[in-house]
Coordinates of C-alpha atoms in Angstrom, one line a residue:
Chain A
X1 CA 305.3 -88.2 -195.5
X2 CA 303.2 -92.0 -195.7
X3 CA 300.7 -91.2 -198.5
X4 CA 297.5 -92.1 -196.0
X5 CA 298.6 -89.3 -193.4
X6 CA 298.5 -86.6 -196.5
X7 CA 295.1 -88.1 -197.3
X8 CA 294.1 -87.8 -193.6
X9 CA 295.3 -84.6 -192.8
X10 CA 293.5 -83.0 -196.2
X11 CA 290.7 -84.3 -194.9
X12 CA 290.5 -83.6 -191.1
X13 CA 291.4 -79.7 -192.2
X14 CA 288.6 -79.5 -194.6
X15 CA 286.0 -81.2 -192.0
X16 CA 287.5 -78.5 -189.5
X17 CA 286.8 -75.9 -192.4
X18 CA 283.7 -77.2 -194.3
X19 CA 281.6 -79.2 -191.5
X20 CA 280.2 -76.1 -189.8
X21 CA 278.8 -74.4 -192.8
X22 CA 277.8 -77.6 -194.2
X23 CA 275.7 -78.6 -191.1
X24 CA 274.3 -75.1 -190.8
X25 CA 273.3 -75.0 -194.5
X26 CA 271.3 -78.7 -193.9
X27 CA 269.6 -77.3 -190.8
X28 CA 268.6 -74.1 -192.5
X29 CA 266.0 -76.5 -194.5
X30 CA 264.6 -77.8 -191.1
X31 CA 262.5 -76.1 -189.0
X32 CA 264.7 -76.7 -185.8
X33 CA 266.0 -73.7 -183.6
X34 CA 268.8 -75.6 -182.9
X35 CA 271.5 -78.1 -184.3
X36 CA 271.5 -81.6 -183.6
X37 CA 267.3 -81.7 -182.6
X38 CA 265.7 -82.1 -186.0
X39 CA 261.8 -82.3 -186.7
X40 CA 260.3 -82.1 -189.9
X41 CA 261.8 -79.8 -193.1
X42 CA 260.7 -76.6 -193.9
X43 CA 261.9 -73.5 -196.1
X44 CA 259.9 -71.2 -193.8
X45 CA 264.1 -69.2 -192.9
X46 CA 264.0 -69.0 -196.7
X47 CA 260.6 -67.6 -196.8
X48 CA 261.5 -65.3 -193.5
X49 CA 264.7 -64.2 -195.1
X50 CA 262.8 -62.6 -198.3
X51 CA 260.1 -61.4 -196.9
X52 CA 261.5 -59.9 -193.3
X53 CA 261.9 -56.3 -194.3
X54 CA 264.6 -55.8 -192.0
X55 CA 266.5 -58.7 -193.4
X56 CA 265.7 -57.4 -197.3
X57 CA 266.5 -54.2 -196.4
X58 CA 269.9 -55.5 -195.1
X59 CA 271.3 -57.7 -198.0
X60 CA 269.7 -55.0 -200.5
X61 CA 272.3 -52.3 -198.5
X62 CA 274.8 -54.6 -198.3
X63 CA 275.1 -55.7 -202.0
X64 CA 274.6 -51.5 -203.0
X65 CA 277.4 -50.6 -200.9
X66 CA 279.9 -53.3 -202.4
X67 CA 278.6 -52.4 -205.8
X68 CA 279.2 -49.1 -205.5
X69 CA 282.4 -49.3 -203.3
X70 CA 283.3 -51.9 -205.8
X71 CA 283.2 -49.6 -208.8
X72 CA 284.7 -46.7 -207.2
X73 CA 287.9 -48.8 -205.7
X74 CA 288.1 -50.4 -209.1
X75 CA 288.2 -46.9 -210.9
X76 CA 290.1 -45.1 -208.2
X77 CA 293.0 -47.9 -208.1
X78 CA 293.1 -48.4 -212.2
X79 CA 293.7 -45.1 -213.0
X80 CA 295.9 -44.3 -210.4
X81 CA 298.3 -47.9 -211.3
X82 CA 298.4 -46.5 -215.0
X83 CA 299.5 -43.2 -214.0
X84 CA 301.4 -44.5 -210.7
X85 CA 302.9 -47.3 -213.9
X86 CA 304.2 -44.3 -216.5
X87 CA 305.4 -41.8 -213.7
X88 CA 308.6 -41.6 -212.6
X89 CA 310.2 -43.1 -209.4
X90 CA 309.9 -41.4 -206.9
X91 CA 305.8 -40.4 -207.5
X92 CA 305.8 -43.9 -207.9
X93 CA 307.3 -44.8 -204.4
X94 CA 305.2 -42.3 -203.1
X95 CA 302.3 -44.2 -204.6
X96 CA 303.4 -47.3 -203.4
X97 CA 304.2 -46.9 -199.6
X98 CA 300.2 -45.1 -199.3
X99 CA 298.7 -47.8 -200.8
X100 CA 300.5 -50.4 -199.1
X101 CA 299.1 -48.8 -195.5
X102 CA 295.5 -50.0 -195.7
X103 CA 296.7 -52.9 -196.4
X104 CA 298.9 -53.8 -193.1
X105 CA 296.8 -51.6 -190.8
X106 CA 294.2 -53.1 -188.9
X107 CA 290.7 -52.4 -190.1
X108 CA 289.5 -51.4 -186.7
X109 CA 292.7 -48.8 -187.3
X110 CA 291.0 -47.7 -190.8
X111 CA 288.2 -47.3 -189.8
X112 CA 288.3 -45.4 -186.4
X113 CA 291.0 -42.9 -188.5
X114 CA 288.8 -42.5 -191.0
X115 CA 285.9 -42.1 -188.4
X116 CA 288.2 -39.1 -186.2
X117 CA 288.9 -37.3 -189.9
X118 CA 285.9 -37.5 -191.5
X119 CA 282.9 -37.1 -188.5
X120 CA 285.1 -35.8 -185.5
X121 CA 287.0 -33.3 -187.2
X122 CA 285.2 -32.1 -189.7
X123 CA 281.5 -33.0 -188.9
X124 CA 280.5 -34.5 -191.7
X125 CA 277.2 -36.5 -190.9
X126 CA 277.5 -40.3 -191.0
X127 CA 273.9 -40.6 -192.6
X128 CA 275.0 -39.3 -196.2
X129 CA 277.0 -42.4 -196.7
X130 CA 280.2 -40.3 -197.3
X131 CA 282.5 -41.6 -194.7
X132 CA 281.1 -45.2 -195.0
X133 CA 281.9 -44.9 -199.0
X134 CA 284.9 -43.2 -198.4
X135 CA 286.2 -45.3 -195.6
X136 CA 285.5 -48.6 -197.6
X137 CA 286.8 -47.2 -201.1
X138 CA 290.0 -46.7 -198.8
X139 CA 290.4 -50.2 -197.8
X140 CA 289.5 -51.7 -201.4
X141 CA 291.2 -49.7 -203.7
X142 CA 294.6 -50.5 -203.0
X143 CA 293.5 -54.5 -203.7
X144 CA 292.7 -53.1 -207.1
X145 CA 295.9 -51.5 -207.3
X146 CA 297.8 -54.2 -206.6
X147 CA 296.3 -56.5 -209.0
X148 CA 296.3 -53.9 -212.0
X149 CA 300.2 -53.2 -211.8
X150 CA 301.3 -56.7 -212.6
X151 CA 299.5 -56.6 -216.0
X152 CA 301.0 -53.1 -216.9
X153 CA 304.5 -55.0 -216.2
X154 CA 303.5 -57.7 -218.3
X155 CA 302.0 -55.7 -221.2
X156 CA 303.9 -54.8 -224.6
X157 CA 305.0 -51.0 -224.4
X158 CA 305.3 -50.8 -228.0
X159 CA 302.0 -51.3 -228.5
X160 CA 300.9 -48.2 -227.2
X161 CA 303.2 -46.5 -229.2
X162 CA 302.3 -48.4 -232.1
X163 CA 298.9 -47.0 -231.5
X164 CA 300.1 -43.4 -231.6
X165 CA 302.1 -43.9 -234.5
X166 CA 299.2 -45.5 -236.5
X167 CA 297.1 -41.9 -235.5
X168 CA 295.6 -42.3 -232.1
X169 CA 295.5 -39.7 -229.7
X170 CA 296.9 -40.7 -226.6
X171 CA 293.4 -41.3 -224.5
X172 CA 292.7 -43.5 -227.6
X173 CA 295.5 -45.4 -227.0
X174 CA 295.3 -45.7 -223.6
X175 CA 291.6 -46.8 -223.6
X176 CA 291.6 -48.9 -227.3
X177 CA 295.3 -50.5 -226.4
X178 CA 296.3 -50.1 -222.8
X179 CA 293.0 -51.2 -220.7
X180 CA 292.1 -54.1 -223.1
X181 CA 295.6 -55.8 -221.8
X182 CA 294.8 -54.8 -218.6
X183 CA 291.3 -55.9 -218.0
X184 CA 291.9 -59.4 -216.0
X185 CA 293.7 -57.3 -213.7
X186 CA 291.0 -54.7 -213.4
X187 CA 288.1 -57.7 -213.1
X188 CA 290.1 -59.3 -210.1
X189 CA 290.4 -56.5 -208.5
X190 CA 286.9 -55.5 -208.9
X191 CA 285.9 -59.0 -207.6
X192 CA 288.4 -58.4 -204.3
X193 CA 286.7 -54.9 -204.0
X194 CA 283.5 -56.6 -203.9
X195 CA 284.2 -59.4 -201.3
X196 CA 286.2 -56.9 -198.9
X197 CA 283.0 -54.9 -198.6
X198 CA 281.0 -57.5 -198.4
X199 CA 283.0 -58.9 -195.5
X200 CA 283.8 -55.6 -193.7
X201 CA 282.5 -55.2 -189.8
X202 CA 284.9 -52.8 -188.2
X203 CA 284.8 -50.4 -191.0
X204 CA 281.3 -49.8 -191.3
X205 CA 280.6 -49.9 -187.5
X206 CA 283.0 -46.5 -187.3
X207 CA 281.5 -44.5 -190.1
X208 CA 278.4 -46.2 -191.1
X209 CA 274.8 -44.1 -190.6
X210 CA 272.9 -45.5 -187.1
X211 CA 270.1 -46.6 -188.9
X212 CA 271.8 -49.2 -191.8
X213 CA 273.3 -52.1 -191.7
X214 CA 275.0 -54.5 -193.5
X215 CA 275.3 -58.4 -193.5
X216 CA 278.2 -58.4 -190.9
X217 CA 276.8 -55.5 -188.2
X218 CA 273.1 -56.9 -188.6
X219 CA 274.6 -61.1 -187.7
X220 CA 276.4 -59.2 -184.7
X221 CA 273.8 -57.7 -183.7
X222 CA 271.7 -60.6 -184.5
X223 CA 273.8 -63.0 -182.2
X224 CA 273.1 -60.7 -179.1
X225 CA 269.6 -60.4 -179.4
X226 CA 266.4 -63.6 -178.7
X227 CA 264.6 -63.6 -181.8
X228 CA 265.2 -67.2 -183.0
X229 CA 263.0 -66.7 -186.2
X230 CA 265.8 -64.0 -187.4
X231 CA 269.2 -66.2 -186.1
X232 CA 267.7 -69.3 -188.1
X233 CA 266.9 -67.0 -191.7
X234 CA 270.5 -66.3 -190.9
X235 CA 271.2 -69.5 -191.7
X236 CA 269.3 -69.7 -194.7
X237 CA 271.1 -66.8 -195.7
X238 CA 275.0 -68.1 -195.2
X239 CA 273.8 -71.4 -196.8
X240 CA 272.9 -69.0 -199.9
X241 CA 276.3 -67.6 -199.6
X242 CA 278.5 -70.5 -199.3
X243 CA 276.2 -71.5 -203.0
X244 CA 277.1 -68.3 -204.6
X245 CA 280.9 -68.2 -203.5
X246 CA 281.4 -72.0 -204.6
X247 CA 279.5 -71.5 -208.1
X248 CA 281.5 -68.2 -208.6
X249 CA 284.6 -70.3 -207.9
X250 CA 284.1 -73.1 -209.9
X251 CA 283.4 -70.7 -212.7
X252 CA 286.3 -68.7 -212.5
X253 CA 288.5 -72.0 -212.5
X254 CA 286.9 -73.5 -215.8
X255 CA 287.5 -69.8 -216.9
X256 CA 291.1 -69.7 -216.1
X257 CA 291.9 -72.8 -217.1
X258 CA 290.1 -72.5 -220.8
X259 CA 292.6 -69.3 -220.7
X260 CA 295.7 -71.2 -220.0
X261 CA 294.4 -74.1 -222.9
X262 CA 294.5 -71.2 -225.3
X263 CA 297.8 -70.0 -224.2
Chain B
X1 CA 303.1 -36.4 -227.4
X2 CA 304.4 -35.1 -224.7
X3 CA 303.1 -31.8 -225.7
X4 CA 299.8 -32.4 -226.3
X5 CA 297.2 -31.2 -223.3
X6 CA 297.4 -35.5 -222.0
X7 CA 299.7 -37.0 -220.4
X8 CA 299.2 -40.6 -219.2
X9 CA 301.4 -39.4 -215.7
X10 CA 298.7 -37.6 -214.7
X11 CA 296.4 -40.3 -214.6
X12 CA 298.2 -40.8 -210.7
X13 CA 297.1 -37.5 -209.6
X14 CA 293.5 -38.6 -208.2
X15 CA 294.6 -42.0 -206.5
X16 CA 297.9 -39.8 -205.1
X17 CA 295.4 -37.3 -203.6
X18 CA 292.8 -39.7 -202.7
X19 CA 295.4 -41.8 -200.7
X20 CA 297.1 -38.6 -198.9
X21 CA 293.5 -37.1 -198.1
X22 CA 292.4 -40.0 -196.7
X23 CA 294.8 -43.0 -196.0
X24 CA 297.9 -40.8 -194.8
X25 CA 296.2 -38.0 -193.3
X26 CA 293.9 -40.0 -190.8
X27 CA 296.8 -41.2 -189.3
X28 CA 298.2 -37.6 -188.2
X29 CA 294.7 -37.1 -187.0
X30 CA 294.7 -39.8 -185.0
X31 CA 298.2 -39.6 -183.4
X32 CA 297.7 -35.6 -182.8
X33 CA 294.0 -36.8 -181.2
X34 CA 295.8 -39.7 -178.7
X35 CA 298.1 -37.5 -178.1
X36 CA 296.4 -34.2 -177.0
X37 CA 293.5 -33.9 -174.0
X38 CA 289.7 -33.1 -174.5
X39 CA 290.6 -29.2 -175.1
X40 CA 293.6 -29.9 -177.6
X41 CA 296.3 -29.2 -175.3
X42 CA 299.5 -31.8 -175.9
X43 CA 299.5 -34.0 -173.3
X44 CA 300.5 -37.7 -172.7
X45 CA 298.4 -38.2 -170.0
X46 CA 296.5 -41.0 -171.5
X47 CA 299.9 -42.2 -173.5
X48 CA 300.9 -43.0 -169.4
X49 CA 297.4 -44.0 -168.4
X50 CA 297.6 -46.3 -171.0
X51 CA 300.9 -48.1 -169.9
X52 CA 300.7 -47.8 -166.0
X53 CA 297.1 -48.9 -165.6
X54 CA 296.8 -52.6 -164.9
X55 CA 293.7 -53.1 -167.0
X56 CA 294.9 -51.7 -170.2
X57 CA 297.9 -53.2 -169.5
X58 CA 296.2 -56.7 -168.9
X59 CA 294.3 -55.9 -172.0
X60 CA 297.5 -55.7 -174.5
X61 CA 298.7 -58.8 -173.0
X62 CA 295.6 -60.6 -173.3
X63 CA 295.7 -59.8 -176.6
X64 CA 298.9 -60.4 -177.5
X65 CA 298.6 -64.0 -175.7
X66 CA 296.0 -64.8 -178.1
X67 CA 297.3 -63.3 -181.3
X68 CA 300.5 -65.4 -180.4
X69 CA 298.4 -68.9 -180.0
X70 CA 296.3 -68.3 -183.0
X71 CA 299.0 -67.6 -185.2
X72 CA 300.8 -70.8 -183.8
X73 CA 298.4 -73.0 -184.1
X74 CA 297.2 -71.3 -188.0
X75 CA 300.9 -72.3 -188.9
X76 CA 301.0 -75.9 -187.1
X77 CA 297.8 -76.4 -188.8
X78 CA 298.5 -74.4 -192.2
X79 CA 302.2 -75.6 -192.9
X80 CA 301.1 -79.5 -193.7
X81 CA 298.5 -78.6 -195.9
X82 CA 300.4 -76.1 -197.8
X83 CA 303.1 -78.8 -198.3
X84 CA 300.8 -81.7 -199.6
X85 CA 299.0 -79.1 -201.6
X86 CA 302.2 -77.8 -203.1
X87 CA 304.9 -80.6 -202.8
X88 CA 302.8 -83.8 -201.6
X89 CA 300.5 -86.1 -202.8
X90 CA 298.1 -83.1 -204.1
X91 CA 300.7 -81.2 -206.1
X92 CA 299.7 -81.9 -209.7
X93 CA 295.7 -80.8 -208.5
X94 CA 296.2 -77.4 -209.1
X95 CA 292.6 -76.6 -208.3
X96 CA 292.6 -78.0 -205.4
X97 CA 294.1 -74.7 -203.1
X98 CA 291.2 -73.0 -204.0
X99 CA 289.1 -75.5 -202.1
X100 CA 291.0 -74.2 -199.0
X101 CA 290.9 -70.5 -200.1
X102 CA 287.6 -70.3 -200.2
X103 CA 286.3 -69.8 -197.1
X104 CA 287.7 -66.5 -197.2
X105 CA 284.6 -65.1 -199.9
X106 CA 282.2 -66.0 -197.2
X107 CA 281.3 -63.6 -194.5
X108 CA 283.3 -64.1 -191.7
X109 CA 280.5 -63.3 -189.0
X110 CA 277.8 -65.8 -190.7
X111 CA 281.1 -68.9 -190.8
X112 CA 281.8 -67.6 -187.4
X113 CA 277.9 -68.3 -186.4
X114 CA 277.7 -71.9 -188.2
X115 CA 281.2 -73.0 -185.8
X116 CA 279.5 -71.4 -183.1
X117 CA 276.4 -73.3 -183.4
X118 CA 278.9 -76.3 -183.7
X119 CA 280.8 -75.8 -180.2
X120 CA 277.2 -75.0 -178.4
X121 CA 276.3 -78.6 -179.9
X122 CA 279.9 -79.9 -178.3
X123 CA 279.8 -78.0 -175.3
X124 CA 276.2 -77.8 -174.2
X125 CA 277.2 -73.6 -173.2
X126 CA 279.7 -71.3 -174.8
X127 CA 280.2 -69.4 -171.4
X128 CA 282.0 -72.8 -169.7
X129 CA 284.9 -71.8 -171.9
X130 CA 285.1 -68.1 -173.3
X131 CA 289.0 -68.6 -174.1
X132 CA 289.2 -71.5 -175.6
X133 CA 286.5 -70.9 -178.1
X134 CA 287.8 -67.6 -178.8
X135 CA 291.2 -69.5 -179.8
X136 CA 288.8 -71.9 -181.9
X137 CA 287.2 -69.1 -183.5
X138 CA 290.1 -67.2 -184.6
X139 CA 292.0 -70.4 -186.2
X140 CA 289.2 -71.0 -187.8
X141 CA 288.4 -67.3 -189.3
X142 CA 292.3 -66.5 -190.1
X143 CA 293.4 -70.2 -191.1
X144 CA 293.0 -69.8 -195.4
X145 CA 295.3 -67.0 -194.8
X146 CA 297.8 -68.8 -193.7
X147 CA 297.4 -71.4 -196.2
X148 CA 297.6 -69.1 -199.0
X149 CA 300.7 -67.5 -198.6
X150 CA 302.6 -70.8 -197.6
X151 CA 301.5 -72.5 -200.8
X152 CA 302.9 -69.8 -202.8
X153 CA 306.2 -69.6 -201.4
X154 CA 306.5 -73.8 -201.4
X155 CA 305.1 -73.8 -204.6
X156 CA 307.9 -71.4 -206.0
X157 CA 310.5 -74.1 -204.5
X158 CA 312.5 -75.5 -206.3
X159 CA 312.3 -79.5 -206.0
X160 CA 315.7 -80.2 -207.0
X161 CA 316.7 -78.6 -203.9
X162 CA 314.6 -80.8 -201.9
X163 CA 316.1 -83.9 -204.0
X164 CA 319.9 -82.8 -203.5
X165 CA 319.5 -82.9 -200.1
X166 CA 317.7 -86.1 -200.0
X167 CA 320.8 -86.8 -202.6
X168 CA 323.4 -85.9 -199.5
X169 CA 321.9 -88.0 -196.9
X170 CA 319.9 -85.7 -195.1
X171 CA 317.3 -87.4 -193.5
X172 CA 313.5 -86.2 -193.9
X173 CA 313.8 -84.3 -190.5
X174 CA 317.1 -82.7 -191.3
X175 CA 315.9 -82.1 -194.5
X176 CA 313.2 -80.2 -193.7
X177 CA 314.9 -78.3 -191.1
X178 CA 318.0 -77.1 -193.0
X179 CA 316.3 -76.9 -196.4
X180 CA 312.3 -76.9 -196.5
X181 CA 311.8 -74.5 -193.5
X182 CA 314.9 -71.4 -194.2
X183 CA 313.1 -71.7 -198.0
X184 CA 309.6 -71.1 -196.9
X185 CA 311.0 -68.0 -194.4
X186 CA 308.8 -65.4 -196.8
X187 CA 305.7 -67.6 -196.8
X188 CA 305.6 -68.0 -193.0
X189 CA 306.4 -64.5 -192.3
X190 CA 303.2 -63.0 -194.7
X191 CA 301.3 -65.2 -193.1
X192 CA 302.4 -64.6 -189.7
X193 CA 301.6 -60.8 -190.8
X194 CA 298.4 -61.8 -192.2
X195 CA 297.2 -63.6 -189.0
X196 CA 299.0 -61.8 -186.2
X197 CA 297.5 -58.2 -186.1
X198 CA 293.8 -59.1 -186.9
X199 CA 293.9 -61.8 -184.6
X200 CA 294.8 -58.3 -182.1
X201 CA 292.1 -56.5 -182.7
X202 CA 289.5 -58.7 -184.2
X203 CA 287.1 -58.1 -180.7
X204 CA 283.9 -59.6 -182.9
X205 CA 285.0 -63.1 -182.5
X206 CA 285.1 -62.7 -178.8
X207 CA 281.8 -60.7 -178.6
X208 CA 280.2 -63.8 -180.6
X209 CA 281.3 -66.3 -178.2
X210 CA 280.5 -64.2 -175.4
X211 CA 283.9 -64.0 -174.2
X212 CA 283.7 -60.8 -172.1
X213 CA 287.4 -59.9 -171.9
X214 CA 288.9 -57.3 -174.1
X215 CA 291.4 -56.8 -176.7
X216 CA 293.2 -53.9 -178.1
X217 CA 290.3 -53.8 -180.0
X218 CA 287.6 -54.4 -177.6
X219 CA 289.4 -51.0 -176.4
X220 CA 288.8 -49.0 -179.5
X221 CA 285.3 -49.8 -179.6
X222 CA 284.1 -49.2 -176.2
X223 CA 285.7 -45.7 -176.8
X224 CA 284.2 -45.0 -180.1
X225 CA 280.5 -46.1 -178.4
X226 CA 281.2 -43.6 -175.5
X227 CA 282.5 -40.8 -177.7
X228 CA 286.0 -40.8 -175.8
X229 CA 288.2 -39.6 -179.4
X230 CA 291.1 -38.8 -177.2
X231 CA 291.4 -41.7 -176.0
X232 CA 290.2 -44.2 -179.1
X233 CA 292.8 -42.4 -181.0
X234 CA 295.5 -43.3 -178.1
X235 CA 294.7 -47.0 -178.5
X236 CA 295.5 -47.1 -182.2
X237 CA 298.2 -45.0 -182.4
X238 CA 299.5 -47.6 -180.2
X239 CA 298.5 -50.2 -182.9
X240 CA 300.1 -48.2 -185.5
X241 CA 303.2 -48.2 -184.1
X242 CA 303.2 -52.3 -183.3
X243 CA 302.0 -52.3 -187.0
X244 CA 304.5 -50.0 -188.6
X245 CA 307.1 -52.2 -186.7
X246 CA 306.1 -55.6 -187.7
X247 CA 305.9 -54.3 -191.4
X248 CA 309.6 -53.0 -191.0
X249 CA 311.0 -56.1 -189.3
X250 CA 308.5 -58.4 -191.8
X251 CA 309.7 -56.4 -195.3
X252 CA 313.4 -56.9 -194.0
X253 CA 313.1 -60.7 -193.1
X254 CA 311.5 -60.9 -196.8
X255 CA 313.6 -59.0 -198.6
X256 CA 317.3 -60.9 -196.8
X257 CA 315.6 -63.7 -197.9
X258 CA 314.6 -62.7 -201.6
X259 CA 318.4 -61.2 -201.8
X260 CA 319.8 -64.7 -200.6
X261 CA 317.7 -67.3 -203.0
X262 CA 319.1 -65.2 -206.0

């Protein structure tokens, strides 16, 4: 391939990708209801966005849920890759073939399962939380799974029983040795824990209570309803997003590559 | 060690449980609720319903119609860009995937409202073309998925493979044909599984751009908002079985391939 047409097609795929948010994020500083009419700027959708309670209410919700869905999945899907690691096979394969279903299934699937279990057949009631948590956790932790069990392959076994040798007991081992060898894994996991909640719709809409909402049900709803004020602070809001996601990003890049320097 | 009251193996207990309780055992549930009637009797009633009313049947199509075009176009659009990224002009810039990857931290219904805001600009109303949009809308939500798994089986490629057959004559096309392309088999095909069945049932994007016809799981929804189990169950037993399918077919083209690079 000519060097210009790699160039060009780099380019045209990130204008498809990047344009949209880009535009949205400059109009989100104007006082326009709509794109391509602009009249003076104004940070009156930032000012709506903080100070609309239903919109605090919202992102407070959302960023509780992921939190706690996040440290759940991550403990949940650690523990269960260090035992699912030392047992043998066929637990293992057991292990293996559950976690891989969340995975493949559709979320709308996940959820509406989890939905029939949970609040059709045994009546538990959607506004404690439980079947939200519990439906979420299900999708999540097998991410952290995943990216724990490649570091267990990777770490030194004799290590651990170094460990014992030298006196530990073995939850001394596994928690002074084992998880400090382990904790990149357990930190990306976290992080995809984190950013699968915070993206879930279908989930939440199956076993969430009637009265919350989180970032992805509120912009549905958002986008059926009139109320320009709220569909511009949306704006303000993804424009906060996209800044978030691309200073996380370039952080964990320097990270990773001071890593690999020290390698 | 062993002896002593710990032992590491039971640290899989509480994931094993956690995942029968309530991965696995949803599934029954669901499959005995699509396939009994309002007072628990067996029945397939609404297995047939399903399958010999025009509507539903309409509805899978539609669906699969524009799971089929969305996962096309992703890999049309997806395939170049993983190649420059991984073998082309872009292949020492390591970072440079994760420019294309990240999109996919970012809410998918607030990018979804910025393109939308985009195509009302182009198209003065998003009614004049529901389908089209929709198509727009999914390529654009699903399209780092397909990048990422393309990269990383083009990445894992072996140049000198590329070079030999340069080295034999082939000529670019051929070369990519008979040596790029059965390579990249596993790439294409997790991304293929990563596009295809969202792109089913993702009924949001069409909601969004007020595109009125259903999906699969347009289906599922409308059930769960009138209380119909029986039949909400149905529908995604019916997805489960597509899904457990495409995994079986998708793990065997994989693993052929994974047995025939060694």
């Amino acid at each position: 391939m000519k060097k210009y047409i790699q160039h060009a097609v780099i380019l045209l795929v990130l204008a498809f990708m990047y344009l949209p948010i880009l535009i949205l994020a400059f109009y989100s500083f104007t006082d326009s209801t709509m794109i391509g009419s602009i009249r003076g700027f104004s940070f009156d959708n930032y000012v709506t966005l903080f100070t609309e309670e239903a919109l605090r209410s919202m992102m407070i919700g959302t960023v509780l849920l992921a939190l706690g869905v996040g440290i759940l999945s991550t403990l949940l899907g650690t523990i269960g890759a260090i035992g699912a690691f030392y047992s043998k096979k066929s637990t293992r394969f057991l292990v293996e073939f559950a976690n891989e279903v969340p995975i493949v299934n559709a979320d709308v699937v996940t959820g509406f399962s989890v939905c029939i279990l949970l609040i059709v057949l045994l009546h538990i009631d959607k506004s404690t939380y439980i079947p939200l948590v519990i439906a979420q956790t299900a999708l999540c932790s097998p991410f952290v799974y995943l990216s724990v069990i490649p570091r267990l392959k990777q770490m030194d076994s004799s290590l651990y029983e170094a460990g014992l040798d030298l006196g530990c007991s073995p939850s001394q081992a596994l928690i002074k040795i084992v998880i400090p060898q382990i904790i990149p894994g357990i930190i990306s996991g976290f992080m995809t824990a984190i950013t699968l909640s915070l993206d879930d719709y279908f989930i939440a809409t199956y076993t969430k209570p009637a009265t919350f909402d989180t970032i992805s049900t509120y912009v549905v709803n958002a986008t059926r309803g009139s109320q320009t004020s709220i569909k511009t602070a949306l704006w303000a809001l993804s424009a906060i997003i996209f800044a978030i996601v691309v200073v996380s990003v370039v952080i964990m890049n320097v990270n990773a590559k001071e890593e690999e320097e020290r390698r | 060690m062993k002896k002593g009251f710990f032992d590491r193996r039971q640290l899989a207990l509480p994931y094993v449980l956690f995942l029968l309780v309530f991965v696995i055992l949803p599934l029954f549930v669901v499959v005995y609720y699509g396939f009994t009637d309002a007072e628990g009797h067996l029945s397939f009633a609404n297995f047939l319903a399903f399958f010999t009313n025009m509507r539903t049947v309409g509805t899978l199509v539609y669906s699969l119609v524009i799971a089929i075009l969305t996962t096309i176009i992703c890999l049309l659009l997806a395939y170049p860009v993983a190649y420059i990224l991984a073998k082309g002009e872009y292949a020492r810039k390591h970072s440079f995937l994760m420019v294309f990857v990240l999109p996919m931290w970012i809410n998918f219904t607030l990018r979804i409202t910025a393109l939308k805001e985009i195509l009302t600009l182009l198209e003065g109303n998003l009614a004049f073309h529901p389908f089209l949009n929709t198509i727009i809308c999914m390529v654009y939500d699903f399209l780092p998925f397909m990048i990422m798994p393309l990269f990383n089986s083009l990445a894992k490629l072996d140049n000198s493979m590329l070079e030999a057959g340069a080295d034999l004559y082939a000529s670019p096309v051929q070369n990519f044909l008979h040596v790029l392309l059965p390579l990249s088999v596993p790439g294409i095909v997790s991304g293929v599984t990563m596009v295809f069945l969202p792109a089913m049932t993702n009924y949001v994007v069409l909601d969004m751009v007020y595109n009125s016809t259903y999906i699969m799981g347009s289906l599922i929804g409308s059930y769960f908002s009138s209380y119909d189990w029986n039949n909400g169950s149905l529908i995604s037993a019916i997805l489960l079985m597509m899904i457990g399918l495409v995994t079986m077919v998708t793990n065997r083209l994989i693993g052929d391939k994974e047995v025939a690079s060694r």
